Every structure is written in structure tokens, then in C-alpha cells.
Amino acid sequence: MRSTAVVVFAAAVSSLRARTAALSSGMAEFTTATTGRAVGSALASWTWLPEVNSTMEEARRLLRERAAVDDPSSGVLAVGAAAQLAGRGTRGRAWLGAPGNVFLTVALPFSELKLRPRRLLPLRVGTLIAPQIASRLAAPHGRRVALKWPNDVLIGEDKVSGVLIEMDGDDLLVGIGVNLRYAPDVPTSGADRGRRATSMSAHGADASDGTAEALAHAIAHAIATWARGSDDAPERVVDDWSALASWDAQLQLRDEGTLVAPLSLESDGRLRVRRQDTGQEQLLVAEYLY
Ligand code: BTN
């Protein structure tokens, strides 16, 4: 059942013709209004667009637009799109933008995030995305939804979601792609090579029109709600992440090609692994821009 949210727009900040939802208590009131701010909501601004080059750049544009007319700490902004023409993945790789999948960027005011150490943030993001995916698969779908360090989401051994994190001034831009309807053919060699992909629909999820927007919104809302009370204990992040982790899936060190087996997550977010070639343990540090 869906109840109507009470939405108070504090300011109309854009003339953008976008499908915008302003939120209260986790319930969405979808409108075709201009982008606005819902007072008291975890997610301050939600914008859904039919097509963008990249939601990362769109988020940057919306942040500038907001800064021009609003106070600097005006909360979590999120923008999603039905299709993405020039999506970017980690390490400069491309990210397929087929309509029916989820393309989302959530902008978090970095200085307001209380979690320390900050290197745990990307891991926490993974623990917020994975349940949103798992809960939409047909049950029982037979494959475990799990996290590959730091925050790829896998179904079985195949990748269904990836996260790209960038800084923009004081904002942490969390870019999330989810293969809801389609799994791209991922190259096994060359600059764009990566893990084999799957889609949620291949595991029984509803991927009909409108579901990408609903899933994008649910993920954005989960992240914004977490960000509002982000004085998370580091041990809880480590425990939550470890419970969801894909401990059986070997990782390949990108530069060397060496296979490593994950062993445990350190309290600062580094992953302890065992190298297949030498049998020695090693700590992996994810590359982030903060
Ligand atoms: C990865 O390589 O695993 C990360 C993929 C991140 C893709 C998302 S889709 C929404 C946002 N916009 C982009 O251009 N990239 C991210």
C-alpha cells in the first residue's frame, strides 16, 4: 500500500523540466515539478531524467545550480536517469547505458558525514545497495547476493552493480549502476575488461517500465537516510560488510594479474588477502579520492 507523502517545497531552485520526487518518511510523491527541497526529508532533492550523458556530470550541474540560489549545506541531492549515453566506470572504463537499467548519482555533503575512518564509507554504501537488489529478486533465486570488495554487488559470481565515487568540492558523488533489465557483454581483455555481468531480471526481478526509477529512488533514499545518522560504529560497518561479502570469489590484482583470496576486512576498510602465487598475506587499499 502506498500513502501520500506530505511534501513542503522550501524553494524552487531550477527551471529544469524533470520528473522530480520530493520525499517524506520514505514515501515518494512523484511530480513533474521543478527540482525542489522537501523539508525534513532525508533525501533533499530527487531528479529523474529521461537521458543524460552521465549522472555524475548531471549531479555536478545540479549542485552548482543549487549553490547559486540556496545555502551550501542543503542536504543530500540525487539524480537518476532512464538512459545514459556516456556512463563511466571505475579506472576510466565505460559503463553501458541501456534503458531499463539503473543510473544514479547521490551527492553527500562530505563534511557532514560522521563515520570514521572515512575509508569505510564506500563499504557502507555497498551494504546499503545489496539488500535493495536482493529484496527484488524472485525467491528462491538460488544464487547469493554478495559484495565483492569494496562495493561491487554480485549475484553468484557475476556482477550486477558497480559504484564509482568521486569528490566535487565538499560533495562526495556516489555513482551507482545496476543491471536491472540487461547484462552487458563485458570484454575479457583490453582496457574495459571486467568480471562477467548478470542482470536482476535474469534472476526473476520485475524490470518492467518504471521499475528502474523506483529502484534508483529506493537506493538513493536508503543512502540519504544512512547519511543523516552517519555516526555509524566502524565495527558495525565491518560486521555488516563481512556478513554480505563474497569470501569465496577470488580477486585479480589489476596491475599484476595475480589471483588473491579474500581473508578478512580490517577496521580501516583494507582487505586482507592471500596471494595465490606466493601464499603470502597482503593488505589491499582501494583507490578513492579522499
Ligand atoms: C564500476 O565500474 O563498477 C562502477 C560503475 C558506475 C556506473 C555508474 S552509472 C551512474 C553513474 N554515472 C556514471 O557515469 N557512472 C556511474
mmCIF file of C-alpha atoms and ligand atoms in Angstrom:
data_model
loop_
_atom_site.group_PDB
_atom_site.id
_atom_site.type_symbol
_atom_site.label_atom_id
_atom_site.label_comp_id
_atom_site.label_asym_id
_atom_site.label_seq_id
_atom_site.Cartn_x
_atom_site.Cartn_y
_atom_site.Cartn_z
ATOM 1 C CA MET A 1 0.000 0.000 0.000
ATOM 2 C CA ARG A 2 1.262 3.488 -0.754
ATOM 3 C CA SER A 3 0.301 6.546 1.219
ATOM 4 C CA THR A 4 0.701 10.101 0.054
ATOM 5 C CA ALA A 5 3.710 11.936 1.377
ATOM 6 C CA VAL A 6 3.391 15.397 2.794
ATOM 7 C CA VAL A 7 5.802 17.468 0.816
ATOM 8 C CA VAL A 8 6.781 21.015 1.543
ATOM 9 C CA PHE A 9 8.827 22.737 -1.071
ATOM 10 C CA ALA A 10 11.176 25.221 0.524
ATOM 11 C CA ALA A 11 12.403 26.670 -2.699
ATOM 12 C CA ALA A 12 12.020 26.166 -6.393
ATOM 13 C CA VAL A 13 15.609 26.162 -7.493
ATOM 14 C CA SER A 14 15.538 25.099 -11.087
ATOM 15 C CA SER A 15 13.536 25.509 -14.205
ATOM 16 C CA LEU A 16 14.601 22.095 -15.375
ATOM 17 C CA ARG A 17 11.705 20.085 -16.781
ATOM 18 C CA ALA A 18 12.420 16.925 -14.882
ATOM 19 C CA ARG A 19 10.456 14.264 -13.166
ATOM 20 C CA THR A 20 11.087 15.139 -9.587
ATOM 21 C CA ALA A 21 10.137 13.438 -6.389
ATOM 22 C CA ALA A 22 10.208 15.121 -3.037
ATOM 23 C CA LEU A 23 10.139 12.818 -0.100
ATOM 24 C CA SER A 24 8.878 12.439 3.364
ATOM 25 C CA SER A 25 9.145 9.358 5.593
ATOM 26 C CA GLY A 26 10.460 7.265 2.749
ATOM 27 C CA MET A 27 7.331 7.685 0.657
ATOM 28 C CA ALA A 28 7.708 9.261 -2.732
ATOM 29 C CA GLU A 29 5.372 11.768 -4.253
ATOM 30 C CA PHE A 30 6.301 11.807 -7.930
ATOM 31 C CA THR A 31 5.522 15.009 -9.739
ATOM 32 C CA THR A 32 6.604 16.805 -12.864
ATOM 33 C CA ALA A 33 7.504 19.861 -10.839
ATOM 34 C CA THR A 34 10.817 21.664 -10.943
ATOM 35 C CA THR A 35 13.577 20.436 -8.676
ATOM 36 C CA GLY A 36 12.875 21.356 -5.095
ATOM 37 C CA ARG A 37 13.705 20.701 -1.492
ATOM 38 C CA ALA A 38 11.492 18.677 0.826
ATOM 39 C CA VAL A 39 11.809 19.993 4.364
ATOM 40 C CA GLY A 40 12.542 17.300 6.949
ATOM 41 C CA SER A 41 13.261 14.574 4.408
ATOM 42 C CA ALA A 42 16.475 12.537 4.367
ATOM 43 C CA LEU A 43 16.692 12.967 0.599
ATOM 44 C CA ALA A 44 16.572 16.698 -0.015
ATOM 45 C CA SER A 45 16.335 16.622 -3.780
ATOM 46 C CA TRP A 46 15.426 13.892 -6.259
ATOM 47 C CA THR A 47 15.571 14.336 -10.015
ATOM 48 C CA TRP A 48 14.762 11.752 -12.672
ATOM 49 C CA LEU A 49 15.707 12.461 -16.270
ATOM 50 C CA PRO A 50 14.930 10.566 -19.472
ATOM 51 C CA GLU A 51 18.532 10.655 -20.781
ATOM 52 C CA VAL A 52 21.884 12.070 -19.692
ATOM 53 C CA ASN A 53 25.498 11.740 -20.721
ATOM 54 C CA SER A 54 26.431 10.751 -17.167
ATOM 55 C CA THR A 55 24.539 11.205 -13.911
ATOM 56 C CA MET A 56 27.908 12.216 -12.377
ATOM 57 C CA GLU A 57 28.059 15.329 -14.548
ATOM 58 C CA GLU A 58 24.333 15.951 -14.098
ATOM 59 C CA ALA A 59 24.787 15.859 -10.305
ATOM 60 C CA ARG A 60 27.632 18.372 -10.597
ATOM 61 C CA ARG A 61 25.427 20.652 -12.681
ATOM 62 C CA LEU A 62 22.525 20.419 -10.232
ATOM 63 C CA LEU A 63 24.857 21.115 -7.292
ATOM 64 C CA ARG A 64 26.130 24.285 -8.998
ATOM 65 C CA GLU A 65 22.593 25.338 -9.768
ATOM 66 C CA ARG A 66 21.552 24.774 -6.165
ATOM 67 C CA ALA A 67 24.598 26.577 -4.764
ATOM 68 C CA ALA A 68 23.713 29.629 -6.813
ATOM 69 C CA VAL A 69 20.347 30.063 -5.083
ATOM 70 C CA ASP A 70 20.489 28.060 -1.873
ATOM 71 C CA ASP A 71 22.582 27.631 1.251
ATOM 72 C CA PRO A 72 25.649 25.431 0.843
ATOM 73 C CA SER A 73 24.591 22.668 3.252
ATOM 74 C CA SER A 74 21.235 21.876 1.762
ATOM 75 C CA GLY A 75 21.335 18.117 2.154
ATOM 76 C CA VAL A 76 21.566 15.026 0.006
ATOM 77 C CA LEU A 77 20.893 15.501 -3.694
ATOM 78 C CA ALA A 78 20.238 12.572 -6.017
ATOM 79 C CA VAL A 79 19.769 12.335 -9.757
ATOM 80 C CA GLY A 80 18.832 9.285 -11.767
ATOM 81 C CA ALA A 81 18.264 8.713 -15.452
ATOM 82 C CA ALA A 82 16.449 6.216 -17.643
ATOM 83 C CA ALA A 83 19.352 6.098 -20.114
ATOM 84 C CA GLN A 84 22.991 7.148 -20.022
ATOM 85 C CA LEU A 85 24.957 7.963 -23.169
ATOM 86 C CA ALA A 86 28.491 8.254 -21.779
ATOM 87 C CA GLY A 87 28.494 6.378 -18.472
ATOM 88 C CA ARG A 88 31.788 5.997 -16.685
ATOM 89 C CA GLY A 89 33.012 3.095 -14.594
ATOM 90 C CA THR A 90 35.990 2.816 -12.284
ATOM 91 C CA ARG A 91 39.533 3.198 -13.700
ATOM 92 C CA GLY A 92 38.268 5.140 -16.693
ATOM 93 C CA ARG A 93 36.236 2.239 -18.054
ATOM 94 C CA ALA A 94 32.933 2.738 -19.864
ATOM 95 C CA TRP A 95 29.609 1.734 -18.264
ATOM 96 C CA LEU A 96 26.816 0.528 -20.522
ATOM 97 C CA GLY A 97 23.810 2.867 -20.543
ATOM 98 C CA ALA A 98 20.939 0.747 -21.888
ATOM 99 C CA PRO A 99 17.453 1.951 -20.899
ATOM 100 C CA GLY A 100 15.874 -0.306 -18.284
ATOM 101 C CA ASN A 101 18.968 -0.356 -16.068
ATOM 102 C CA VAL A 102 19.615 1.984 -13.128
ATOM 103 C CA PHE A 103 21.898 5.023 -13.461
ATOM 104 C CA LEU A 104 22.088 7.070 -10.289
ATOM 105 C CA THR A 105 24.324 9.596 -8.531
ATOM 106 C CA VAL A 106 23.829 10.524 -4.884
ATOM 107 C CA ALA A 107 25.695 13.658 -3.698
ATOM 108 C CA LEU A 108 26.537 13.536 0.009
ATOM 109 C CA PRO A 109 27.847 16.623 1.866
ATOM 110 C CA PHE A 110 31.209 15.169 2.840
ATOM 111 C CA SER A 111 31.990 17.314 5.893
ATOM 112 C CA GLU A 112 28.659 16.329 7.468
ATOM 113 C CA LEU A 113 29.398 12.602 7.323
ATOM 114 C CA LYS A 114 30.380 11.414 10.779
ATOM 115 C CA LEU A 115 31.682 7.922 10.004
ATOM 116 C CA ARG A 116 35.381 7.449 10.758
ATOM 117 C CA PRO A 117 37.602 6.268 9.275
ATOM 118 C CA ARG A 118 36.227 7.666 6.054
ATOM 119 C CA ARG A 119 37.625 4.773 4.050
ATOM 120 C CA LEU A 120 34.709 2.748 5.411
ATOM 121 C CA LEU A 121 32.197 4.899 3.510
ATOM 122 C CA PRO A 122 32.385 3.001 0.201
ATOM 123 C CA LEU A 123 31.946 -0.265 2.090
ATOM 124 C CA ARG A 124 28.892 1.086 3.908
ATOM 125 C CA VAL A 125 27.477 2.174 0.530
ATOM 126 C CA GLY A 126 27.777 -1.431 -0.689
ATOM 127 C CA THR A 127 25.853 -2.724 2.327
ATOM 128 C CA LEU A 128 23.045 -0.268 1.564
ATOM 129 C CA ILE A 129 22.757 -1.236 -2.122
ATOM 130 C CA ALA A 130 22.944 -5.042 -1.830
ATOM 131 C CA PRO A 131 19.708 -5.520 0.190
ATOM 132 C CA GLN A 132 17.803 -3.293 -2.253
ATOM 133 C CA ILE A 133 18.838 -5.670 -5.028
ATOM 134 C CA ALA A 134 18.352 -8.908 -3.070
ATOM 135 C CA SER A 135 14.833 -7.996 -1.962
ATOM 136 C CA ARG A 136 13.687 -7.586 -5.582
ATOM 137 C CA LEU A 137 14.882 -10.961 -6.886
ATOM 138 C CA ALA A 138 12.476 -13.867 -7.175
ATOM 139 C CA ALA A 139 12.712 -16.058 -4.108
ATOM 140 C CA PRO A 140 14.289 -18.549 -4.080
ATOM 141 C CA HIS A 141 16.583 -17.481 -6.930
ATOM 142 C CA GLY A 142 19.313 -19.933 -5.925
ATOM 143 C CA ARG A 143 22.283 -17.542 -6.058
ATOM 144 C CA ARG A 144 23.598 -15.467 -3.177
ATOM 145 C CA VAL A 145 23.678 -11.674 -3.447
ATOM 146 C CA ALA A 146 27.109 -10.726 -2.153
ATOM 147 C CA LEU A 147 29.640 -7.905 -2.040
ATOM 148 C CA LYS A 148 32.987 -8.010 -3.782
ATOM 149 C CA TRP A 149 35.436 -5.641 -2.141
ATOM 150 C CA PRO A 150 34.988 -2.792 -1.919
ATOM 151 C CA ASN A 151 31.416 -2.423 -3.163
ATOM 152 C CA ASP A 152 30.589 -4.335 -6.343
ATOM 153 C CA VAL A 153 27.372 -6.308 -5.894
ATOM 154 C CA LEU A 154 27.414 -9.859 -7.255
ATOM 155 C CA ILE A 155 24.678 -12.386 -7.853
ATOM 156 C CA GLY A 156 26.524 -15.639 -7.515
ATOM 157 C CA GLU A 157 29.884 -14.798 -9.108
ATOM 158 C CA ASP A 158 28.550 -12.316 -11.657
ATOM 159 C CA LYS A 159 28.468 -8.546 -11.263
ATOM 160 C CA VAL A 160 25.072 -6.848 -11.099
ATOM 161 C CA SER A 161 26.060 -3.430 -9.705
ATOM 162 C CA GLY A 162 29.088 -1.150 -9.547
ATOM 163 C CA VAL A 163 29.892 2.066 -7.715
ATOM 164 C CA LEU A 164 32.032 4.993 -8.843
ATOM 165 C CA ILE A 165 32.961 7.526 -6.144
ATOM 166 C CA GLU A 166 34.279 10.995 -6.921
ATOM 167 C CA MET A 167 34.710 14.238 -4.960
ATOM 168 C CA ASP A 168 33.273 17.544 -6.078
ATOM 169 C CA GLY A 169 34.116 20.362 -3.654
ATOM 170 C CA ASP A 170 32.593 19.233 -0.356
ATOM 171 C CA ASP A 171 30.351 16.686 -2.024
ATOM 172 C CA LEU A 172 31.040 13.007 -2.314
ATOM 173 C CA LEU A 173 29.446 11.855 -5.557
ATOM 174 C CA VAL A 174 28.357 8.240 -5.285
ATOM 175 C CA GLY A 175 27.582 6.932 -8.781
ATOM 176 C CA ILE A 176 25.671 3.666 -8.882
ATOM 177 C CA GLY A 177 24.893 1.478 -11.860
ATOM 178 C CA VAL A 178 22.604 -1.544 -11.517
ATOM 179 C CA ASN A 179 21.921 -4.037 -14.303
ATOM 180 C CA LEU A 180 18.200 -4.309 -13.713
ATOM 181 C CA ARG A 181 16.980 -5.321 -17.183
ATOM 182 C CA TYR A 182 20.147 -6.041 -19.179
ATOM 183 C CA ALA A 183 23.579 -7.505 -18.527
ATOM 184 C CA PRO A 184 26.271 -6.018 -20.757
ATOM 185 C CA ASP A 185 28.755 -8.208 -22.594
ATOM 186 C CA VAL A 186 31.857 -7.307 -20.615
ATOM 187 C CA PRO A 187 35.137 -7.646 -22.528
ATOM 188 C CA THR A 188 37.537 -10.183 -21.076
ATOM 189 C CA SER A 189 40.595 -8.322 -22.354
ATOM 190 C CA GLY A 190 41.610 -4.732 -23.082
ATOM 191 C CA ALA A 191 41.035 -1.521 -21.147
ATOM 192 C CA ASP A 192 37.321 -2.201 -20.473
ATOM 193 C CA ARG A 193 37.829 -5.789 -19.289
ATOM 194 C CA GLY A 194 35.999 -6.842 -16.160
ATOM 195 C CA ARG A 195 34.023 -9.502 -14.326
ATOM 196 C CA ARG A 196 31.169 -11.270 -16.152
ATOM 197 C CA ALA A 197 27.886 -9.394 -15.694
ATOM 198 C CA THR A 198 24.380 -10.511 -14.888
ATOM 199 C CA SER A 199 21.072 -8.682 -14.524
ATOM 200 C CA MET A 200 18.423 -8.678 -11.840
ATOM 201 C CA SER A 201 15.786 -9.681 -14.397
ATOM 202 C CA ALA A 202 17.767 -12.861 -15.146
ATOM 203 C CA HIS A 203 17.095 -13.744 -11.506
ATOM 204 C CA GLY A 204 13.396 -13.059 -11.533
ATOM 205 C CA ALA A 205 13.229 -9.343 -10.730
ATOM 206 C CA ASP A 206 10.484 -7.236 -12.277
ATOM 207 C CA ALA A 207 12.203 -4.978 -14.833
ATOM 208 C CA SER A 208 9.115 -3.521 -16.454
ATOM 209 C CA ASP A 209 8.850 0.205 -17.221
ATOM 210 C CA GLY A 210 9.070 2.327 -14.085
ATOM 211 C CA THR A 211 10.989 -0.199 -12.006
ATOM 212 C CA ALA A 212 14.400 1.374 -12.718
ATOM 213 C CA GLU A 213 13.165 4.682 -11.364
ATOM 214 C CA ALA A 214 11.637 3.027 -8.302
ATOM 215 C CA LEU A 215 14.844 1.091 -7.559
ATOM 216 C CA ALA A 216 17.037 4.166 -8.100
ATOM 217 C CA HIS A 217 14.837 6.130 -5.744
ATOM 218 C CA ALA A 218 14.878 3.390 -3.085
ATOM 219 C CA ILE A 219 18.696 3.193 -3.179
ATOM 220 C CA ALA A 220 19.042 6.983 -3.001
ATOM 221 C CA HIS A 221 16.645 7.116 -0.085
ATOM 222 C CA ALA A 222 18.495 4.341 1.795
ATOM 223 C CA ILE A 223 21.817 6.177 1.376
ATOM 224 C CA ALA A 224 20.345 9.553 2.364
ATOM 225 C CA THR A 225 18.696 8.046 5.456
ATOM 226 C CA TRP A 226 22.000 6.475 6.476
ATOM 227 C CA ALA A 227 23.872 9.754 5.836
ATOM 228 C CA ARG A 228 21.556 11.641 8.175
ATOM 229 C CA GLY A 229 22.621 9.447 11.118
ATOM 230 C CA SER A 230 26.059 8.548 9.827
ATOM 231 C CA ASP A 231 27.769 8.256 13.229
ATOM 232 C CA ASP A 232 27.994 4.550 12.486
ATOM 233 C CA ALA A 233 30.349 2.452 14.600
ATOM 234 C CA PRO A 234 33.252 1.206 12.444
ATOM 235 C CA GLU A 235 32.799 -2.297 13.887
ATOM 236 C CA ARG A 236 29.216 -2.326 12.669
ATOM 237 C CA VAL A 237 30.281 -1.406 9.135
ATOM 238 C CA VAL A 238 32.923 -4.144 9.188
ATOM 239 C CA ASP A 239 30.417 -6.687 10.542
ATOM 240 C CA ASP A 240 27.669 -5.740 8.075
ATOM 241 C CA TRP A 241 30.071 -5.781 5.142
ATOM 242 C CA SER A 242 31.669 -9.067 6.244
ATOM 243 C CA ALA A 243 28.250 -10.736 6.546
ATOM 244 C CA LEU A 244 27.469 -9.807 2.934
ATOM 245 C CA ALA A 245 30.917 -10.435 1.474
ATOM 246 C CA SER A 246 31.653 -12.961 -1.217
ATOM 247 C CA TRP A 247 34.506 -14.698 0.614
ATOM 248 C CA ASP A 248 34.749 -17.478 -1.971
ATOM 249 C CA ALA A 249 35.263 -15.248 -5.003
ATOM 250 C CA GLN A 250 38.933 -14.750 -5.846
ATOM 251 C CA LEU A 251 40.081 -11.271 -6.839
ATOM 252 C CA GLN A 252 42.606 -10.432 -9.510
ATOM 253 C CA LEU A 253 45.184 -7.749 -8.764
ATOM 254 C CA ARG A 254 44.641 -5.499 -11.726
ATOM 255 C CA ASP A 255 48.190 -4.386 -12.417
ATOM 256 C CA GLU A 256 49.877 -7.764 -11.863
ATOM 257 C CA GLY A 257 47.059 -10.155 -12.807
ATOM 258 C CA THR A 258 47.808 -12.216 -9.681
ATOM 259 C CA LEU A 259 44.863 -14.005 -8.060
ATOM 260 C CA VAL A 260 44.265 -13.377 -4.365
ATOM 261 C CA ALA A 261 41.797 -14.938 -1.929
ATOM 262 C CA PRO A 262 39.982 -12.555 0.465
ATOM 263 C CA LEU A 263 40.572 -13.391 4.155
ATOM 264 C CA SER A 264 39.149 -10.597 6.324
ATOM 265 C CA LEU A 265 38.232 -6.913 6.417
ATOM 266 C CA GLU A 266 40.381 -4.642 8.585
ATOM 267 C CA SER A 267 38.754 -1.969 10.791
ATOM 268 C CA ASP A 268 40.006 0.744 8.397
ATOM 269 C CA GLY A 269 38.393 -0.850 5.323
ATOM 270 C CA ARG A 270 41.501 -2.518 3.906
ATOM 271 C CA LEU A 271 41.065 -6.090 2.707
ATOM 272 C CA ARG A 272 43.424 -8.803 3.925
ATOM 273 C CA VAL A 273 44.083 -11.298 1.138
ATOM 274 C CA ARG A 274 46.323 -14.299 0.456
ATOM 275 C CA ARG A 275 48.295 -14.275 -2.782
ATOM 276 C CA GLN A 276 47.934 -17.405 -4.869
ATOM 277 C CA ASP A 277 51.476 -17.142 -6.268
ATOM 278 C CA THR A 278 53.476 -16.810 -3.020
ATOM 279 C CA GLY A 279 50.918 -17.785 -0.360
ATOM 280 C CA GLN A 280 51.735 -14.551 1.484
ATOM 281 C CA GLU A 281 49.195 -12.232 3.048
ATOM 282 C CA GLN A 282 48.770 -8.697 1.746
ATOM 283 C CA LEU A 283 46.531 -5.720 2.564
ATOM 284 C CA LEU A 284 44.618 -4.097 -0.297
ATOM 285 C CA VAL A 285 43.730 -0.398 -0.221
ATOM 286 C CA ALA A 286 41.000 0.829 -2.528
ATOM 287 C CA GLU A 287 41.755 3.963 -4.516
ATOM 288 C CA TYR A 288 39.468 6.771 -3.514
ATOM 289 C CA LEU A 289 39.752 10.489 -3.938
ATOM 290 C CA TYR A 290 39.669 11.404 -0.279
HETATM 291 C C1 BTN B 1 32.168 0.276 -11.892
HETATM 292 O O1 BTN B 1 33.000 0.385 -12.799
HETATM 293 O O2 BTN B 1 31.946 -0.793 -11.328
HETATM 294 C C2 BTN B 1 31.398 1.492 -11.453
HETATM 295 C C3 BTN B 1 30.247 1.784 -12.374
HETATM 296 C C4 BTN B 1 29.471 3.029 -12.001
HETATM 297 C C5 BTN B 1 28.428 3.368 -13.046
HETATM 298 C C6 BTN B 1 27.522 4.451 -12.572
HETATM 299 S S1 BTN B 1 26.061 4.576 -13.562
HETATM 300 C C7 BTN B 1 25.644 6.050 -12.761
HETATM 301 C C8 BTN B 1 26.916 6.840 -12.583
HETATM 302 N N1 BTN B 1 27.191 7.628 -13.763
HETATM 303 C C9 BTN B 1 28.289 7.221 -14.385
HETATM 304 O O3 BTN B 1 28.743 7.725 -15.431
HETATM 305 N N2 BTN B 1 28.852 6.207 -13.727
HETATM 306 C C10 BTN B 1 28.099 5.857 -12.535
#
